[in-house]
């Protein structure tokens, strides 16, 4: 159990276009999903926390108008990178949390590699 | 806010040796400490975790220890195998929320 999928796995786009990434919890309902960005050989950097039915909470320095997050249901969250530029090229990973005992455990999606030309 | 430091950044061992990765955290209220293994280009996978009311936890060749007083926790891998080669991340969860605060990662290389 606790499977999280992400789509697409890879995307290449031109500068100025928008890209949507989907994150789904396949076998459980996730009230909270998280979006991370990971640059090569670096750690995961939390971008935002997404709760179903409410606005996402963005980390300091992350532009909410550039990285649009929608959490439409308990199993789906989307991240849209608007007006993408080469510096947005990165590995984007989502996670979904599920209670395990008295703690919420995060399960990660397989990631989306975004390349902006 | 919480800050997690991780050492070493790289670790090379021979197959069969033990590997130890150490992390320190700053928020004494943090109460959950997971460890993730990430292979190149793949998702982080939870390999073991420990809660603040426990000092040690073991799962086959993997163990984690927690010293709340010193605010540090460690991952121990015994009888390492080449397939253990990956990047390992520690993390801490402050009681203020659900967010994972990650360490900087340790690249483990196990040579046959």
Tab-separated table of C-alpha atoms in Angstrom:
chain	number	residue	atom	x	y	z
A	1	UNK	CA	0.000	0.000	0.000
A	2	UNK	CA	0.802	3.728	-0.015
A	3	UNK	CA	1.546	4.135	-3.706
A	4	UNK	CA	1.981	7.594	-5.168
A	5	UNK	CA	2.117	8.200	-8.897
A	6	UNK	CA	3.269	11.234	-10.811
A	7	UNK	CA	2.711	12.233	-14.413
A	8	UNK	CA	4.476	12.948	-16.648
A	9	UNK	CA	7.809	11.378	-15.707
A	10	UNK	CA	9.687	13.604	-18.128
A	11	UNK	CA	8.791	16.772	-19.971
A	12	UNK	CA	10.704	19.038	-22.278
A	13	UNK	CA	9.194	22.387	-23.097
A	14	UNK	CA	10.087	25.704	-24.661
A	15	UNK	CA	10.763	28.762	-22.587
A	16	UNK	CA	7.591	30.705	-21.813
A	17	UNK	CA	5.213	27.753	-21.864
A	18	UNK	CA	3.372	26.279	-18.887
A	19	UNK	CA	3.697	22.716	-17.665
A	20	UNK	CA	1.288	20.798	-15.447
A	21	UNK	CA	2.419	17.921	-13.247
A	22	UNK	CA	-0.051	15.572	-11.579
A	23	UNK	CA	0.418	13.739	-8.311
A	24	UNK	CA	-1.943	10.966	-7.279
A	25	UNK	CA	-2.231	8.759	-4.228
A	26	UNK	CA	-3.446	5.487	-5.728
A	27	UNK	CA	-4.523	3.420	-2.765
A	28	UNK	CA	-5.127	5.893	0.029
A	29	UNK	CA	-6.629	9.297	0.623
A	30	UNK	CA	-4.144	12.021	1.373
A	31	UNK	CA	-5.348	15.135	3.088
A	32	UNK	CA	-1.929	16.669	2.661
A	33	UNK	CA	0.425	16.568	-0.281
A	34	UNK	CA	3.806	18.194	-0.622
A	35	UNK	CA	5.775	19.457	-3.608
A	36	UNK	CA	9.562	19.381	-3.668
A	37	UNK	CA	12.224	20.453	-6.112
A	38	UNK	CA	15.565	18.741	-6.321
A	39	UNK	CA	18.561	20.039	-8.244
A	40	UNK	CA	21.355	17.645	-9.273
A	41	UNK	CA	23.346	16.300	-6.338
A	42	UNK	CA	21.317	18.321	-3.875
A	43	UNK	CA	18.729	17.617	-1.234
A	44	UNK	CA	14.985	17.923	-1.612
A	45	UNK	CA	13.720	21.452	-1.156
A	46	UNK	CA	10.129	21.831	-0.029
A	47	UNK	CA	8.208	24.220	-2.263
A	48	UNK	CA	4.716	24.061	-0.836
A	49	UNK	CA	2.261	22.143	1.296
A	50	UNK	CA	-1.076	21.380	-0.270
A	51	UNK	CA	-4.251	20.564	1.614
A	52	UNK	CA	-7.384	19.324	-0.075
A	53	UNK	CA	-9.898	22.077	-0.582
A	54	UNK	CA	-7.725	24.923	0.608
A	55	UNK	CA	-4.970	27.156	-0.684
A	56	UNK	CA	-1.456	25.819	-0.690
A	57	UNK	CA	1.104	27.086	1.786
A	58	UNK	CA	4.290	28.137	0.031
A	59	UNK	CA	7.766	28.116	1.494
A	60	UNK	CA	9.707	31.330	1.695
A	61	UNK	CA	11.171	32.314	-1.637
A	62	UNK	CA	8.793	30.227	-3.732
A	63	UNK	CA	6.628	32.330	-6.036
A	64	UNK	CA	3.007	31.252	-5.695
A	65	UNK	CA	2.020	32.891	-8.985
A	66	UNK	CA	4.687	30.956	-10.829
A	67	UNK	CA	4.100	27.592	-9.206
A	68	UNK	CA	0.346	27.099	-9.109
A	69	UNK	CA	-0.890	24.292	-6.923
A	70	UNK	CA	-4.359	22.807	-6.962
A	71	UNK	CA	-5.503	20.059	-4.619
A	72	UNK	CA	-8.863	19.175	-6.087
A	73	UNK	CA	-9.495	15.900	-4.275
A	74	UNK	CA	-8.096	13.659	-1.588
A	75	UNK	CA	-6.127	11.743	-4.206
A	76	UNK	CA	-4.970	14.408	-6.657
A	77	UNK	CA	-2.763	17.476	-6.492
A	78	UNK	CA	-1.358	19.353	-9.468
A	79	UNK	CA	1.600	21.677	-9.851
A	80	UNK	CA	1.662	24.051	-12.804
A	81	UNK	CA	4.913	25.755	-13.646
A	82	UNK	CA	3.825	28.907	-15.471
A	83	UNK	CA	5.950	30.731	-18.015
A	84	UNK	CA	8.759	28.259	-17.534
A	85	UNK	CA	12.358	29.339	-18.004
A	86	UNK	CA	15.587	27.332	-18.195
A	87	UNK	CA	16.317	27.985	-14.515
A	88	UNK	CA	13.105	26.102	-13.680
A	89	UNK	CA	14.631	22.927	-15.079
A	90	UNK	CA	14.742	20.503	-12.192
A	91	UNK	CA	13.432	17.257	-10.744
A	92	UNK	CA	10.010	17.876	-9.187
A	93	UNK	CA	8.800	15.338	-6.643
A	94	UNK	CA	5.493	15.172	-4.823
A	95	UNK	CA	4.640	13.285	-1.681
A	96	UNK	CA	1.425	12.329	0.032
A	97	UNK	CA	1.077	11.836	3.739
A	98	UNK	CA	-0.838	9.133	5.535
A	99	UNK	CA	-1.193	8.532	9.268
A	100	UNK	CA	0.928	5.655	10.523
A	101	UNK	CA	0.402	5.289	14.240
A	102	UNK	CA	0.503	8.753	15.723
A	103	UNK	CA	2.663	10.226	12.962
A	104	UNK	CA	2.036	11.213	9.366
A	105	UNK	CA	4.382	9.339	7.044
A	106	UNK	CA	5.205	10.788	3.631
A	107	UNK	CA	5.295	8.596	0.549
A	108	UNK	CA	6.965	9.987	-2.530
A	109	UNK	CA	6.014	9.954	-6.160
A	110	UNK	CA	8.560	8.898	-8.810
A	111	UNK	CA	9.310	12.486	-9.774
A	112	UNK	CA	9.052	14.552	-12.935
A	113	UNK	CA	12.153	15.732	-14.731
A	114	UNK	CA	11.463	19.095	-16.311
A	115	UNK	CA	13.768	20.491	-18.959
A	116	UNK	CA	13.070	23.985	-20.239
A	117	UNK	CA	14.827	24.875	-23.457
B	1	UNK	CA	12.839	26.703	12.383
B	2	UNK	CA	14.294	23.234	12.288
B	3	UNK	CA	17.712	22.734	10.726
B	4	UNK	CA	19.178	19.307	9.970
B	5	UNK	CA	22.848	18.690	9.295
B	6	UNK	CA	24.138	15.446	7.833
B	7	UNK	CA	27.621	13.918	7.649
B	8	UNK	CA	29.502	12.692	5.789
B	9	UNK	CA	28.530	13.952	2.360
B	10	UNK	CA	30.168	10.940	0.726
B	11	UNK	CA	31.072	7.556	2.145
B	12	UNK	CA	32.929	4.747	0.405
B	13	UNK	CA	33.108	1.289	1.953
B	14	UNK	CA	34.010	-2.206	0.886
B	15	UNK	CA	31.299	-4.795	0.564
B	16	UNK	CA	30.665	-6.401	3.935
B	17	UNK	CA	31.800	-3.387	5.940
B	18	UNK	CA	29.495	-1.271	8.088
B	19	UNK	CA	28.421	2.257	7.204
B	20	UNK	CA	27.333	4.963	9.609
B	21	UNK	CA	25.659	8.236	8.678
B	22	UNK	CA	25.052	10.909	11.295
B	23	UNK	CA	22.562	13.746	11.533
B	24	UNK	CA	21.971	16.517	14.020
B	25	UNK	CA	18.866	18.626	14.435
B	26	UNK	CA	18.215	21.939	16.093
B	27	UNK	CA	14.572	21.844	17.243
B	28	UNK	CA	14.309	19.901	20.488
B	29	UNK	CA	10.567	19.563	19.881
B	30	UNK	CA	11.046	17.444	16.743
B	31	UNK	CA	9.576	14.026	17.348
B	32	UNK	CA	9.876	11.949	14.195
B	33	UNK	CA	13.020	11.061	12.250
B	34	UNK	CA	12.750	9.105	8.990
B	35	UNK	CA	15.559	7.961	6.737
B	36	UNK	CA	15.162	7.816	2.975
B	37	UNK	CA	17.199	6.043	0.310
B	38	UNK	CA	17.269	7.594	-3.151
B	39	UNK	CA	18.773	5.900	-6.173
B	40	UNK	CA	19.802	8.014	-9.130
B	41	UNK	CA	16.783	9.545	-10.864
B	42	UNK	CA	14.287	7.763	-8.628
B	43	UNK	CA	12.000	8.608	-5.758
B	44	UNK	CA	13.152	8.703	-2.133
B	45	UNK	CA	12.097	5.524	-0.370
B	46	UNK	CA	11.520	5.288	3.360
B	47	UNK	CA	13.863	2.669	4.778
B	48	UNK	CA	13.490	3.155	8.511
B	49	UNK	CA	12.176	5.713	10.961
B	50	UNK	CA	12.276	6.397	14.657
B	51	UNK	CA	10.083	8.349	16.997
B	52	UNK	CA	11.284	10.471	19.872
B	53	UNK	CA	10.093	8.061	22.534
B	54	UNK	CA	12.444	5.338	21.278
B	55	UNK	CA	16.238	5.250	21.456
B	56	UNK	CA	16.970	2.574	18.902
B	57	UNK	CA	15.229	0.655	16.163
B	58	UNK	CA	16.497	-2.179	13.995
B	59	UNK	CA	15.274	-3.778	10.794
B	60	UNK	CA	17.536	-6.560	9.530
B	61	UNK	CA	20.803	-4.893	8.405
B	62	UNK	CA	19.592	-1.381	9.107
B	63	UNK	CA	19.392	0.328	12.483
B	64	UNK	CA	18.762	3.854	13.650
B	65	UNK	CA	19.723	5.367	16.996
B	66	UNK	CA	18.444	8.569	18.536
B	67	UNK	CA	20.027	10.682	21.251
B	68	UNK	CA	17.458	13.301	22.218
B	69	UNK	CA	19.736	15.015	24.706
B	70	UNK	CA	22.433	15.598	22.126
B	71	UNK	CA	19.873	16.059	19.347
B	72	UNK	CA	21.462	13.647	16.962
B	73	UNK	CA	20.460	10.435	15.252
B	74	UNK	CA	22.383	7.956	13.164
B	75	UNK	CA	21.804	5.343	10.493
B	76	UNK	CA	23.792	2.126	10.714
B	77	UNK	CA	24.036	-0.322	7.832
B	78	UNK	CA	25.826	-3.592	8.512
B	79	UNK	CA	27.174	-6.114	5.997
B	80	UNK	CA	26.880	-3.593	3.193
B	81	UNK	CA	26.159	-4.787	-0.328
B	82	UNK	CA	26.688	-3.048	-3.681
B	83	UNK	CA	22.920	-2.540	-3.980
B	84	UNK	CA	23.089	-0.367	-0.867
B	85	UNK	CA	24.864	2.232	-3.015
B	86	UNK	CA	22.600	5.301	-3.168
B	87	UNK	CA	22.064	8.696	-1.607
B	88	UNK	CA	20.671	8.576	1.914
B	89	UNK	CA	18.727	11.458	3.442
B	90	UNK	CA	17.837	11.929	7.059
B	91	UNK	CA	14.906	14.118	8.012
B	92	UNK	CA	13.177	15.536	11.042
B	93	UNK	CA	9.579	16.539	11.617
B	94	UNK	CA	9.037	19.420	14.021
B	95	UNK	CA	5.956	19.184	16.183
B	96	UNK	CA	4.870	22.492	14.709
B	97	UNK	CA	3.715	20.749	11.565
B	98	UNK	CA	3.988	17.841	9.195
B	99	UNK	CA	6.827	19.190	7.102
B	100	UNK	CA	9.906	17.085	6.592
B	101	UNK	CA	13.154	18.977	7.014
B	102	UNK	CA	15.813	17.068	5.093
B	103	UNK	CA	19.503	16.751	5.663
B	104	UNK	CA	21.884	17.430	2.806
B	105	UNK	CA	22.313	13.769	1.897
B	106	UNK	CA	25.100	11.194	1.985
B	107	UNK	CA	26.272	9.465	-1.143
B	108	UNK	CA	27.154	5.887	-0.152
B	109	UNK	CA	29.280	3.796	-2.484
B	110	UNK	CA	29.763	0.124	-1.693
B	111	UNK	CA	32.536	-1.450	-3.720
B	112	UNK	CA	32.497	-5.200	-4.428
